[in-house]
Short mmCIF file of C-alpha atoms and ligand atoms in Angstrom, two decimals:
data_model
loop_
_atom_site.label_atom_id
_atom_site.label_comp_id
_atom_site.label_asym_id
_atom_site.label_seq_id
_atom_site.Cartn_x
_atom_site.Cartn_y
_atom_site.Cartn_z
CA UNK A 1 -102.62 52.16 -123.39
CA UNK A 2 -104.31 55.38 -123.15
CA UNK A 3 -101.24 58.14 -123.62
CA UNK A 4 -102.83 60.94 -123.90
CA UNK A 5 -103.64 60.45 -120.61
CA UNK A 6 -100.17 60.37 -119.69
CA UNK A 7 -98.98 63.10 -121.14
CA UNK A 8 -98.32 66.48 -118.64
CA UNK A 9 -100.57 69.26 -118.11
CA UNK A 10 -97.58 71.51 -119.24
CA UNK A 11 -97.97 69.95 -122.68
CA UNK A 12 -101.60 70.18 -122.92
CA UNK A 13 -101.65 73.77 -121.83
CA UNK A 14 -98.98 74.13 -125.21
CA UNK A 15 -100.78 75.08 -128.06
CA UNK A 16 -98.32 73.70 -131.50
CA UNK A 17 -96.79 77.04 -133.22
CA UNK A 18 -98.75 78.32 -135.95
CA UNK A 19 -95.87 78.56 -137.78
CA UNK A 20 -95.67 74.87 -137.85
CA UNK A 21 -98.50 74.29 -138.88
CA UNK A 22 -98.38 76.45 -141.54
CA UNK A 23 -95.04 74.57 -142.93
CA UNK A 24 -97.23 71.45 -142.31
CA UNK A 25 -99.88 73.20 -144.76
CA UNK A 26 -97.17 73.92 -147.47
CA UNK A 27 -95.56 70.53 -147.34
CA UNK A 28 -99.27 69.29 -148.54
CA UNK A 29 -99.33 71.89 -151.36
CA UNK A 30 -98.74 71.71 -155.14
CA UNK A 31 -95.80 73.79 -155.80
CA UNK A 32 -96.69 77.24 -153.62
CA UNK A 33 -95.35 80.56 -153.70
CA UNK A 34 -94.25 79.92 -150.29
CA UNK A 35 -93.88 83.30 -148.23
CA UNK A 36 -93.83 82.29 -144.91
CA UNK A 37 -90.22 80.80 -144.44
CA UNK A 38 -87.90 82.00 -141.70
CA UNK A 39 -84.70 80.83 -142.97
CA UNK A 40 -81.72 82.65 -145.89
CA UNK A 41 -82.40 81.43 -149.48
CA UNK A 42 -78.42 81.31 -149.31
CA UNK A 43 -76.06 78.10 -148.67
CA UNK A 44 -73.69 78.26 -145.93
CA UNK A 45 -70.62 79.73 -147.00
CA UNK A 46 -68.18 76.86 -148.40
CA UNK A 47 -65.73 77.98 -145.68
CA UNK A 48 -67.97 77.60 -142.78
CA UNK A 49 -69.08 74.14 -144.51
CA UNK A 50 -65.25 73.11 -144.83
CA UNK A 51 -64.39 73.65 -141.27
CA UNK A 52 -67.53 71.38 -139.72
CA UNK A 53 -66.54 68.73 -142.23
CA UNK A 54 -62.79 69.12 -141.43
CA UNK A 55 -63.67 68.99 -137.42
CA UNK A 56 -65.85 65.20 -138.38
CA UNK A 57 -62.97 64.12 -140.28
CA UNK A 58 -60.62 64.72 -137.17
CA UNK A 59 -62.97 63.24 -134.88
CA UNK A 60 -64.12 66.09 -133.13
CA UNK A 61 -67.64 63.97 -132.45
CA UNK A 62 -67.56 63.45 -128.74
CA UNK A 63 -69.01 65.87 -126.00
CA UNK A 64 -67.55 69.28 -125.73
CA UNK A 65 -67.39 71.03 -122.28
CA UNK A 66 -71.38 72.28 -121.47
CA UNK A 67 -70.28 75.94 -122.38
CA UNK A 68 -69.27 74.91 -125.60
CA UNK A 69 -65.08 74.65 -126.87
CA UNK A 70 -62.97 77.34 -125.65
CA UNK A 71 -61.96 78.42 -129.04
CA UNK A 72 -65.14 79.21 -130.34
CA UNK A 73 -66.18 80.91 -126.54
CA UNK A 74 -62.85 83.11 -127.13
CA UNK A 75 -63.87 83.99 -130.77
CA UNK A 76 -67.19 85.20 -129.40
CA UNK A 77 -65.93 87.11 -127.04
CA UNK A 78 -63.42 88.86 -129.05
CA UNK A 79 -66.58 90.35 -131.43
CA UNK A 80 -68.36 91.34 -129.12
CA UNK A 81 -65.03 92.78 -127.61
CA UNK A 82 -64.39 94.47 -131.20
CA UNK A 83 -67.79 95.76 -131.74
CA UNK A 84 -69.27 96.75 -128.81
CA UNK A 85 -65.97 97.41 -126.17
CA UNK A 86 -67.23 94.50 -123.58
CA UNK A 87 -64.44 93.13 -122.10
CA UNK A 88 -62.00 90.77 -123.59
CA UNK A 89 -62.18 88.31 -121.61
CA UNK A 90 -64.18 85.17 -120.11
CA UNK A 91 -64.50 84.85 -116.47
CA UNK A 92 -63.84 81.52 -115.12
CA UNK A 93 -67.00 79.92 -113.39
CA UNK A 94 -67.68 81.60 -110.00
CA UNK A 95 -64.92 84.38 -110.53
CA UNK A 96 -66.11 87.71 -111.47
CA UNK A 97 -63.60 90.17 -109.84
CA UNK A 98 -61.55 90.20 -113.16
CA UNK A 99 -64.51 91.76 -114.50
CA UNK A 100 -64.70 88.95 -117.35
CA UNK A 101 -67.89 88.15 -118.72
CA UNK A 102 -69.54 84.84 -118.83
CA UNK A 103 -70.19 83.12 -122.27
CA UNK A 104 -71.68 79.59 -123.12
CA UNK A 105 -72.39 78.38 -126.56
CA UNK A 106 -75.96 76.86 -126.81
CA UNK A 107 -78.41 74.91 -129.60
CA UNK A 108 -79.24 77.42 -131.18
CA UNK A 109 -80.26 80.83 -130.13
CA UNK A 110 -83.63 78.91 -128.95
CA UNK A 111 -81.70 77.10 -126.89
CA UNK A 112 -80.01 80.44 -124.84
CA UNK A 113 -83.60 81.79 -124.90
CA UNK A 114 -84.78 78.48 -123.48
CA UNK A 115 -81.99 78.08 -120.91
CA UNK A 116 -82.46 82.39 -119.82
CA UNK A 117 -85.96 81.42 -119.33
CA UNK A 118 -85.46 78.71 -116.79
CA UNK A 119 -82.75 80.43 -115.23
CA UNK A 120 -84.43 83.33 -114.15
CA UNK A 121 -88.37 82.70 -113.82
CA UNK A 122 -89.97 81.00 -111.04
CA UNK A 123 -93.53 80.27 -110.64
CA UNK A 124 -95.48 83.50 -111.29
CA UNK A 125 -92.55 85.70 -112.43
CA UNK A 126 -92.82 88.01 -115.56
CA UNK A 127 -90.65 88.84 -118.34
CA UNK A 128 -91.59 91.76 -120.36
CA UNK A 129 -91.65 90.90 -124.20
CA UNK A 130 -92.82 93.14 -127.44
CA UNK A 131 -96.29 92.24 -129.39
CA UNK A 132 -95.92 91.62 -131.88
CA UNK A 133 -92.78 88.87 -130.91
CA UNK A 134 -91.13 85.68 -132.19
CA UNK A 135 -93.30 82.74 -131.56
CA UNK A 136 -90.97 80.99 -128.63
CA UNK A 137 -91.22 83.88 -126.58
CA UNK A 138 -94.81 83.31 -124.24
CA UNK A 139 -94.37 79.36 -125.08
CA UNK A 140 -90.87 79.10 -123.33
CA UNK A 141 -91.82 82.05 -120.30
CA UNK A 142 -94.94 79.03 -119.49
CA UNK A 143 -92.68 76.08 -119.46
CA UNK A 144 -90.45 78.27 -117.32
CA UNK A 145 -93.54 78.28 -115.06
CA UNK A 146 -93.33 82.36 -115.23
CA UNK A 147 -95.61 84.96 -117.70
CA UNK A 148 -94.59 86.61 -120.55
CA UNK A 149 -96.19 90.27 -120.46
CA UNK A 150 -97.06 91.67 -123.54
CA UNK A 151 -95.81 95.34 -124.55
CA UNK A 152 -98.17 96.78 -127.34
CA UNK A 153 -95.86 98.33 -129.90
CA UNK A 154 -98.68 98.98 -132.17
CA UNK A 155 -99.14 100.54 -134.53
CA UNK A 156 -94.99 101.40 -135.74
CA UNK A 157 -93.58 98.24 -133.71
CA UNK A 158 -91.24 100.21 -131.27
CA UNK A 159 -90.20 98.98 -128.34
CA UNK A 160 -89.45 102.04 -125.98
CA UNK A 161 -88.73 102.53 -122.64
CA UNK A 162 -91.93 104.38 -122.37
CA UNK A 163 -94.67 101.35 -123.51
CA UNK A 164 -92.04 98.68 -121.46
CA UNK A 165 -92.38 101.24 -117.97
CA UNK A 166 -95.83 101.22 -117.19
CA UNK A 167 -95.82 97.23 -117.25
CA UNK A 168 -92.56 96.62 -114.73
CA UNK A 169 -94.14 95.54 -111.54
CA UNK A 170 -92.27 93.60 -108.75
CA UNK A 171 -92.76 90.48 -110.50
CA UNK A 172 -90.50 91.36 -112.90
CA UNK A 173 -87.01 89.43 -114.05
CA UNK A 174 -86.23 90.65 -117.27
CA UNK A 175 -87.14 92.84 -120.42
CA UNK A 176 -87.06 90.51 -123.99
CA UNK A 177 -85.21 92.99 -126.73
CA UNK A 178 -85.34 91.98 -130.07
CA UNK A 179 -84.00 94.12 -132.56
CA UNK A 180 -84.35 93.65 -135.66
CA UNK A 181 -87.19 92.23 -135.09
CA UNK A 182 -89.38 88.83 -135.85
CA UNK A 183 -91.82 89.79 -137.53
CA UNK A 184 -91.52 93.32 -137.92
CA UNK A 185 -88.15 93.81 -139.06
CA UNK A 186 -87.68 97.10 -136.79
CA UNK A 187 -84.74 98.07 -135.81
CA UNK A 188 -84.39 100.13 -132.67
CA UNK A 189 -82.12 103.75 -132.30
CA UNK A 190 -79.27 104.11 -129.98
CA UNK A 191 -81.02 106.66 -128.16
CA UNK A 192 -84.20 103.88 -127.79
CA UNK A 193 -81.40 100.87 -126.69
CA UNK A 194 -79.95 102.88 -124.15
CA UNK A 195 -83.14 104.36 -122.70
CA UNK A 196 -84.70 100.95 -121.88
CA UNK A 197 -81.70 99.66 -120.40
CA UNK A 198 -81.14 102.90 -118.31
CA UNK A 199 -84.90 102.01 -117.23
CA UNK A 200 -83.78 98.32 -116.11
CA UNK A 201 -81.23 99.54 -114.90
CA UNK A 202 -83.14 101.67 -112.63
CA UNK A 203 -85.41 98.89 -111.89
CA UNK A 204 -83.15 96.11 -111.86
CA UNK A 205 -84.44 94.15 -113.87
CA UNK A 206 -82.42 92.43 -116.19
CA UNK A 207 -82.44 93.15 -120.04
CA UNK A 208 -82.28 90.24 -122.49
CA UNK A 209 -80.96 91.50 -126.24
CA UNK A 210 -81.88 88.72 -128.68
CA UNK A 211 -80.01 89.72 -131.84
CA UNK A 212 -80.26 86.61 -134.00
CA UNK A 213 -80.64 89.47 -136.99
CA UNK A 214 -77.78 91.78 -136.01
CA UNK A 215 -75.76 90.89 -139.07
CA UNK A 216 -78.76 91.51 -141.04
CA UNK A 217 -79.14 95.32 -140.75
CA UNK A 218 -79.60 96.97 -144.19
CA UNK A 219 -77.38 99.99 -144.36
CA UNK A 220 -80.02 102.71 -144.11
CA UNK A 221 -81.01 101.33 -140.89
CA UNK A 222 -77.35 100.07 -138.95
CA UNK A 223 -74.81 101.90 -137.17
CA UNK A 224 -71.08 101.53 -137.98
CA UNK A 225 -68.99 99.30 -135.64
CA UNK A 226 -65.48 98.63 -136.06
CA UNK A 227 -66.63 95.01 -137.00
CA UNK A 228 -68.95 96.88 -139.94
CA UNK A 229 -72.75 97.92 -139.98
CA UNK A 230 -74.57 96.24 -137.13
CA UNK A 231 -78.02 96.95 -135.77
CA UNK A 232 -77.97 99.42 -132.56
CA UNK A 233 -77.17 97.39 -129.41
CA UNK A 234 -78.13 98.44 -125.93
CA UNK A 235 -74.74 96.67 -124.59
CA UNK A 236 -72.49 99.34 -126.97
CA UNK A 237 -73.43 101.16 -123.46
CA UNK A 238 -70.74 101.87 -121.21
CA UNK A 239 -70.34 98.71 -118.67
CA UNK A 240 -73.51 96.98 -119.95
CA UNK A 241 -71.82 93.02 -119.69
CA UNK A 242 -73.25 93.28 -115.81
CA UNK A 243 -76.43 94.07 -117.14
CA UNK A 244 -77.51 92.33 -120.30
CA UNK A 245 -77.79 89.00 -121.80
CA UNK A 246 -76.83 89.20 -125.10
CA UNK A 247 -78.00 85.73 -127.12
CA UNK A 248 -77.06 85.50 -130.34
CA UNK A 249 -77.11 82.97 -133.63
CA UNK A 250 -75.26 81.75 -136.30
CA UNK A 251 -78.22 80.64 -138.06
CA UNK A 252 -79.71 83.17 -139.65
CA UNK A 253 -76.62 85.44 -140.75
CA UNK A 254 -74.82 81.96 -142.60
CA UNK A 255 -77.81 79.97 -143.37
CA UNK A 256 -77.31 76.90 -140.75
CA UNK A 257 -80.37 77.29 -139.48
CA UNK A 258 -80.21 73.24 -138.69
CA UNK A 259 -76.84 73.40 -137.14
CA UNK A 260 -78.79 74.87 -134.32
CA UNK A 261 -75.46 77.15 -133.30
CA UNK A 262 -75.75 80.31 -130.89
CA UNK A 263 -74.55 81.88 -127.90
CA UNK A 264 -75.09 83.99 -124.71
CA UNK A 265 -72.86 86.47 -122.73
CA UNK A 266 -73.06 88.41 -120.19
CA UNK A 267 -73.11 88.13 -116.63
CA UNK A 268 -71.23 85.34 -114.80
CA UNK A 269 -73.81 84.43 -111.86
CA UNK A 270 -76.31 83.99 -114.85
CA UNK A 271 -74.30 81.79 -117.41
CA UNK A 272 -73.16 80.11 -114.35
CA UNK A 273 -76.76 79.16 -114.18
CA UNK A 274 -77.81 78.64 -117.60
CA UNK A 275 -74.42 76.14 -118.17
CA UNK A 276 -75.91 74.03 -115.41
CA UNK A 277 -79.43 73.88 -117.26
CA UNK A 278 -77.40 72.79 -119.96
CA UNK A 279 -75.57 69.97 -118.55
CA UNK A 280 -79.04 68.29 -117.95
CA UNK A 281 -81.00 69.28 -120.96
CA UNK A 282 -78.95 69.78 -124.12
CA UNK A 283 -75.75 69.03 -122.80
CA UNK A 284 -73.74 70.80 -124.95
CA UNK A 285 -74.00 72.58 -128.84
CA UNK A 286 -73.11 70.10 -131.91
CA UNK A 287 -69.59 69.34 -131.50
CA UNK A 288 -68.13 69.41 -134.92
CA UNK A 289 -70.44 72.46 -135.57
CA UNK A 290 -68.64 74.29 -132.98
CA UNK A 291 -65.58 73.83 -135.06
CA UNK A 292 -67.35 75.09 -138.11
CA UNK A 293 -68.64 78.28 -136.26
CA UNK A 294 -65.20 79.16 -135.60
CA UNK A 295 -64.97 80.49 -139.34
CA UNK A 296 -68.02 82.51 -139.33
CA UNK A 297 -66.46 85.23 -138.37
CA UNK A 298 -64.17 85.60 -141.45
CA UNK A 299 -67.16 85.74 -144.01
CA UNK A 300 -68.46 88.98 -144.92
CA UNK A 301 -72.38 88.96 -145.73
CA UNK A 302 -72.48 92.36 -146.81
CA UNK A 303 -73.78 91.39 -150.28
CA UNK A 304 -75.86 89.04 -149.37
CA UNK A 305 -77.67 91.69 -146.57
CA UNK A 306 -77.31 93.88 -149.74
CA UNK A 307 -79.90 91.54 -151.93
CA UNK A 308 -82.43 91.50 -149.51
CA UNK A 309 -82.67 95.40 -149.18
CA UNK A 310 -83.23 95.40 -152.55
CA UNK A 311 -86.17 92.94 -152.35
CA UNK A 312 -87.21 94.87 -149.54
CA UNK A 313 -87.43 97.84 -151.58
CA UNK A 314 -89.51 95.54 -154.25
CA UNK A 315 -91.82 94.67 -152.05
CA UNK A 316 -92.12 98.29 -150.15
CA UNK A 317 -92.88 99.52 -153.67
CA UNK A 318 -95.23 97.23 -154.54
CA UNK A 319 -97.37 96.19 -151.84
CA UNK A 320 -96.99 100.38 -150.21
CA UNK A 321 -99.44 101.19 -152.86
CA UNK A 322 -102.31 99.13 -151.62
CA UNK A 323 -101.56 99.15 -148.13
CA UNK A 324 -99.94 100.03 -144.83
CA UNK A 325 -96.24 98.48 -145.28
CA UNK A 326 -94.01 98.67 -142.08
CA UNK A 327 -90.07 99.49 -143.66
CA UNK A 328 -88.30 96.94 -141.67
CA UNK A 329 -84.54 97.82 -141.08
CA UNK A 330 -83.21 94.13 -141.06
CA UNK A 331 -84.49 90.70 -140.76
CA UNK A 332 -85.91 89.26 -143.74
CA UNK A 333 -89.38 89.95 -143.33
CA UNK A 334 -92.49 92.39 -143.88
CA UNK A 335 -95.44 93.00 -141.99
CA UNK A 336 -98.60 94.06 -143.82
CA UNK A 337 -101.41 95.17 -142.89
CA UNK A 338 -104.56 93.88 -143.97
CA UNK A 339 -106.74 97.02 -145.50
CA UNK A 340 -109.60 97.70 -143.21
CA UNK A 341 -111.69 98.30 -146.30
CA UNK A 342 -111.58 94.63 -146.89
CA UNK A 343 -113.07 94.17 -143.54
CA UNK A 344 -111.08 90.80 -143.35
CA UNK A 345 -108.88 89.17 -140.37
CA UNK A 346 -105.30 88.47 -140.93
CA UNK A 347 -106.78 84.73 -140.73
CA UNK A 348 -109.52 85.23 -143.36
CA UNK A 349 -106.94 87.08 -145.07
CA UNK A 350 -104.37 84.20 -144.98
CA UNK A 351 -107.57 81.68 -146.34
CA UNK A 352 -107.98 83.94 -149.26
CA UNK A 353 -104.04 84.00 -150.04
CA UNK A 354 -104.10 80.17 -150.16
CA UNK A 355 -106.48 80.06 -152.44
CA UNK A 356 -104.09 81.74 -155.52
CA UNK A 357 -101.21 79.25 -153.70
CA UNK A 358 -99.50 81.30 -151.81
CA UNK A 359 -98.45 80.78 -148.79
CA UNK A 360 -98.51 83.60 -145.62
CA UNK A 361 -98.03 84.14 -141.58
CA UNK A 362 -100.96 85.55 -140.31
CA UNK A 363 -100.53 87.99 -138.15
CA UNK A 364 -102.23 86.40 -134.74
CA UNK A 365 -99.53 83.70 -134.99
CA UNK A 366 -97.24 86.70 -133.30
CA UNK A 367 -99.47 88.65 -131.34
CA UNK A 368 -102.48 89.28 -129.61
CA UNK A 369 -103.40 91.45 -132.60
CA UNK A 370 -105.22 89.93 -135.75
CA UNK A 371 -104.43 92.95 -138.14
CA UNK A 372 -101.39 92.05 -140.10
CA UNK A 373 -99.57 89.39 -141.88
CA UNK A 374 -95.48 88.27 -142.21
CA UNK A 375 -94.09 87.69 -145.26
CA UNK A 376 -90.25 86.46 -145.70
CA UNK A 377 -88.28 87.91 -148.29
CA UNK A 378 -86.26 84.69 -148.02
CA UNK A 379 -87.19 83.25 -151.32
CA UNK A 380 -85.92 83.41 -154.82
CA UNK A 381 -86.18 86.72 -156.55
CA UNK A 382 -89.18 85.67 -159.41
CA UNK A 383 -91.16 84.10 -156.90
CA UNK A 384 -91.36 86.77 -154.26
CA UNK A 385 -92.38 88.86 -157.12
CA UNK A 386 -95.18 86.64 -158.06
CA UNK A 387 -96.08 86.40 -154.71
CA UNK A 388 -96.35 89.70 -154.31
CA UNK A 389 -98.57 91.01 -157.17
CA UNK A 390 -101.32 88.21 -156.30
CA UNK A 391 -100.76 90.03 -152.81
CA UNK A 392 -101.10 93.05 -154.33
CA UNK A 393 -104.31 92.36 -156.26
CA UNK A 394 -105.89 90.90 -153.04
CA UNK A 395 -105.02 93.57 -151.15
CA UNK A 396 -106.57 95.90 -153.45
CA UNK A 397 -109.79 94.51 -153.18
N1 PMP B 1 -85.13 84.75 -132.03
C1 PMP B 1 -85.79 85.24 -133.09
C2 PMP B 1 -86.23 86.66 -133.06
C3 PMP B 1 -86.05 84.42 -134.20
O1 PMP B 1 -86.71 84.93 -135.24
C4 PMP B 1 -85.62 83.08 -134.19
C5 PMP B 1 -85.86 82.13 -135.34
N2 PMP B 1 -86.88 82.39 -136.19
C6 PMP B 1 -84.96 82.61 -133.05
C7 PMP B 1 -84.71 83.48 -131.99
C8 PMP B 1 -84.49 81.17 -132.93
O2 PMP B 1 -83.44 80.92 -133.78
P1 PMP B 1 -82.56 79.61 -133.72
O3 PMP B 1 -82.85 78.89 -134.99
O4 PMP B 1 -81.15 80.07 -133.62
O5 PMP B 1 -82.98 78.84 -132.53
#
């Protein structure tokens, strides 16, 4: 049978992530100073790990409700009540007067992205996202049938309500937030948060925060919260649950990246929405790792935010003296820019690299721009550094 003629247009139109195949590359690969991981070098914190094997152990393996357990939806809610003022509590479905906000827990924080996609694009619609962005973003807007619009944040990688204006046209749904950021590692001002959602606001259009890094703010760059330092959020603005989706992760902060655990909250009418997506896609976030999740909240990752500052600052150091290093606030990785002396693409740039065995992003994997390359600062301490000298020397010319 002939199945690639069977398979959908929407798939053929898919190009795979070059991320992929870049982990494909480095799978092949003899031992390489592997830079281009998106995961914590860390191992989930035995707590967390206790409580998912605890919930398997008292058969907690069925279906949960599509939203996710109401434990873990109260937790949730009660940070985001702590740390940002939203309200305390969750509306029940189709009841907003109680001014409760809506919260499901999803697979991951691809899978809220995935579900706020289909929920709010039809055919031809546009949702504003930053360039350089995480891969998903344009990939998910398509299979949502709608457009993702670029915003050029080049060349210092801020979002502002002033580059995201000009773009808004009446084809608009939402603006895509991401702060820190993949790949940059910026981290946006109070000032910047509120601006662009007083400019959605004004347009109303909705604003989607995706803060899958929040908890990984390095002190120089976060604000203090009652919860502790957290990355600037546009909904610490006054009354901003009826006007942002806020998606969020466990994976990145405890190093579960393959529990695929996340959430989003905010308005009712739209979770409403995105919980019926669920019911016919994912169905409902792991069960057991629901129950683990319920922990998270009690570990502290200060120190662990704390080491990869200070690799940040080894690799600022190091690499800043051959080239144009953007000083991400949080996150775990760097964008560099290739030297136009070299007269190289990020691509050609990326060939070279694997040649000494190391292992990069190139920087048209993220964007429409071919200029710079992602590193992640997710890898053991010795490494990274020998990494980054044969960066350095290549960099140098
Ligand atoms: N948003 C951003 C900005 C990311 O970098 C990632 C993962 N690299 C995701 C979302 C998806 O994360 P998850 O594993 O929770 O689906």
């Amino acid at each position: 049978m002939d199945i690639d003629a069977l398979i959908s247009q929407r798939c053929r139109e898919l190009d795979t992530s070059g991320i992929r195949r870049i982990f494909e590359l480095g799978a092949q690969l003899n031992d390489p100073i592997n830079l281009s991981i998106g995961q914590p070098d860390f191992p989930v914190p035995d707590e967390i790990k206790a409580a998912a094997v605890d919930a398997i152990n008292a058969n907690h393996n069925g279906y949960t409700l599509s939203q996710g357990i109401p434990q873990l939806r109260k937790r949730c809610a009660k940070q985001l009540h702590d740390e940002l003022g939203w309200p305390d509590s969750i509306a029940a479905p189709g009841k907003t007067e109680g001014g409760g906000i809506g919260l499901i827990i999803t697979s991951g924080t691809s899978g809220a992205l995935y579900l706020m996609n289909m929920a709010l694009l039809s055919p031809g619609d546009e949702i504003i996202i930053p360039d350089p962005y995480f891969v998903a973003y344009p990939a998910m807007a398509k299979l949502a049938q709608g457009r993702a619009v670029r915003c050029d944040t080049y060349p210092d990688f801020r979002m502002t309500a002033e580059r995201i204006e000009p773009l808004i046209t009446e084809r608009t749904k939402a603006v895509l937030l991401n702060s820190p950021a993949n790949p940059t590692g910026v981290v946006l001002t109070r000032e910047e948060c509120a601006q662009i959602l007083e400019l959605c606001r004004s347009k109303g259009v909705l604003l989607v925060s995706d803060e899958i890094y929040s908890e990984f703010t390095f002190a120089d760059a976060a604000a203090e919260t009652p919860v502790g330092l957290r990355a600037p959020s546009p909904a610490s603005v006054s009354g901003s649950h009826e006007d942002i989706l806020l998606i969020r992760g466990f994976g990145k902060s405890f190093g579960c990246t393959g529990w695929r655990m996340g959430f989003a909250a905010g308005p009712e009418a739209l979770i409403r929405e995105m919980t019926k997506l669920q019911q016919y896609s994912y169905v409902c976030a792991p069960a057991p790792l629901q129950y683990g999740c319920m922990s998270a909240y009690d570990v502290d990752i200060t120190e662990l935010v704390d080491t990869y500052r200070a690799r940040r600052d080894m690799v600022l150091g190091e690499l800043g003296k051959v080239t144009e290093v953007f000083e991400p606030g949080g996150a775990f990785y760097c964008f560099v820019k290739v030297p136009e002396k070299l007269g190289m693409t990020s691509q050609e740039f990326f060939e070279r690299a694997l040649e000494r065995n190391v292992l990069l992003i190139p920087g048209n994997a993220f964007s429409s721009k071919d200029t710079h390359f992602r590193i992640s600062m997710a890898v053991a301490e010795d490494k990274l550094k020998r990494g980054v000298a044969i960066l350095a020397e290549l960099l140098g010319g």
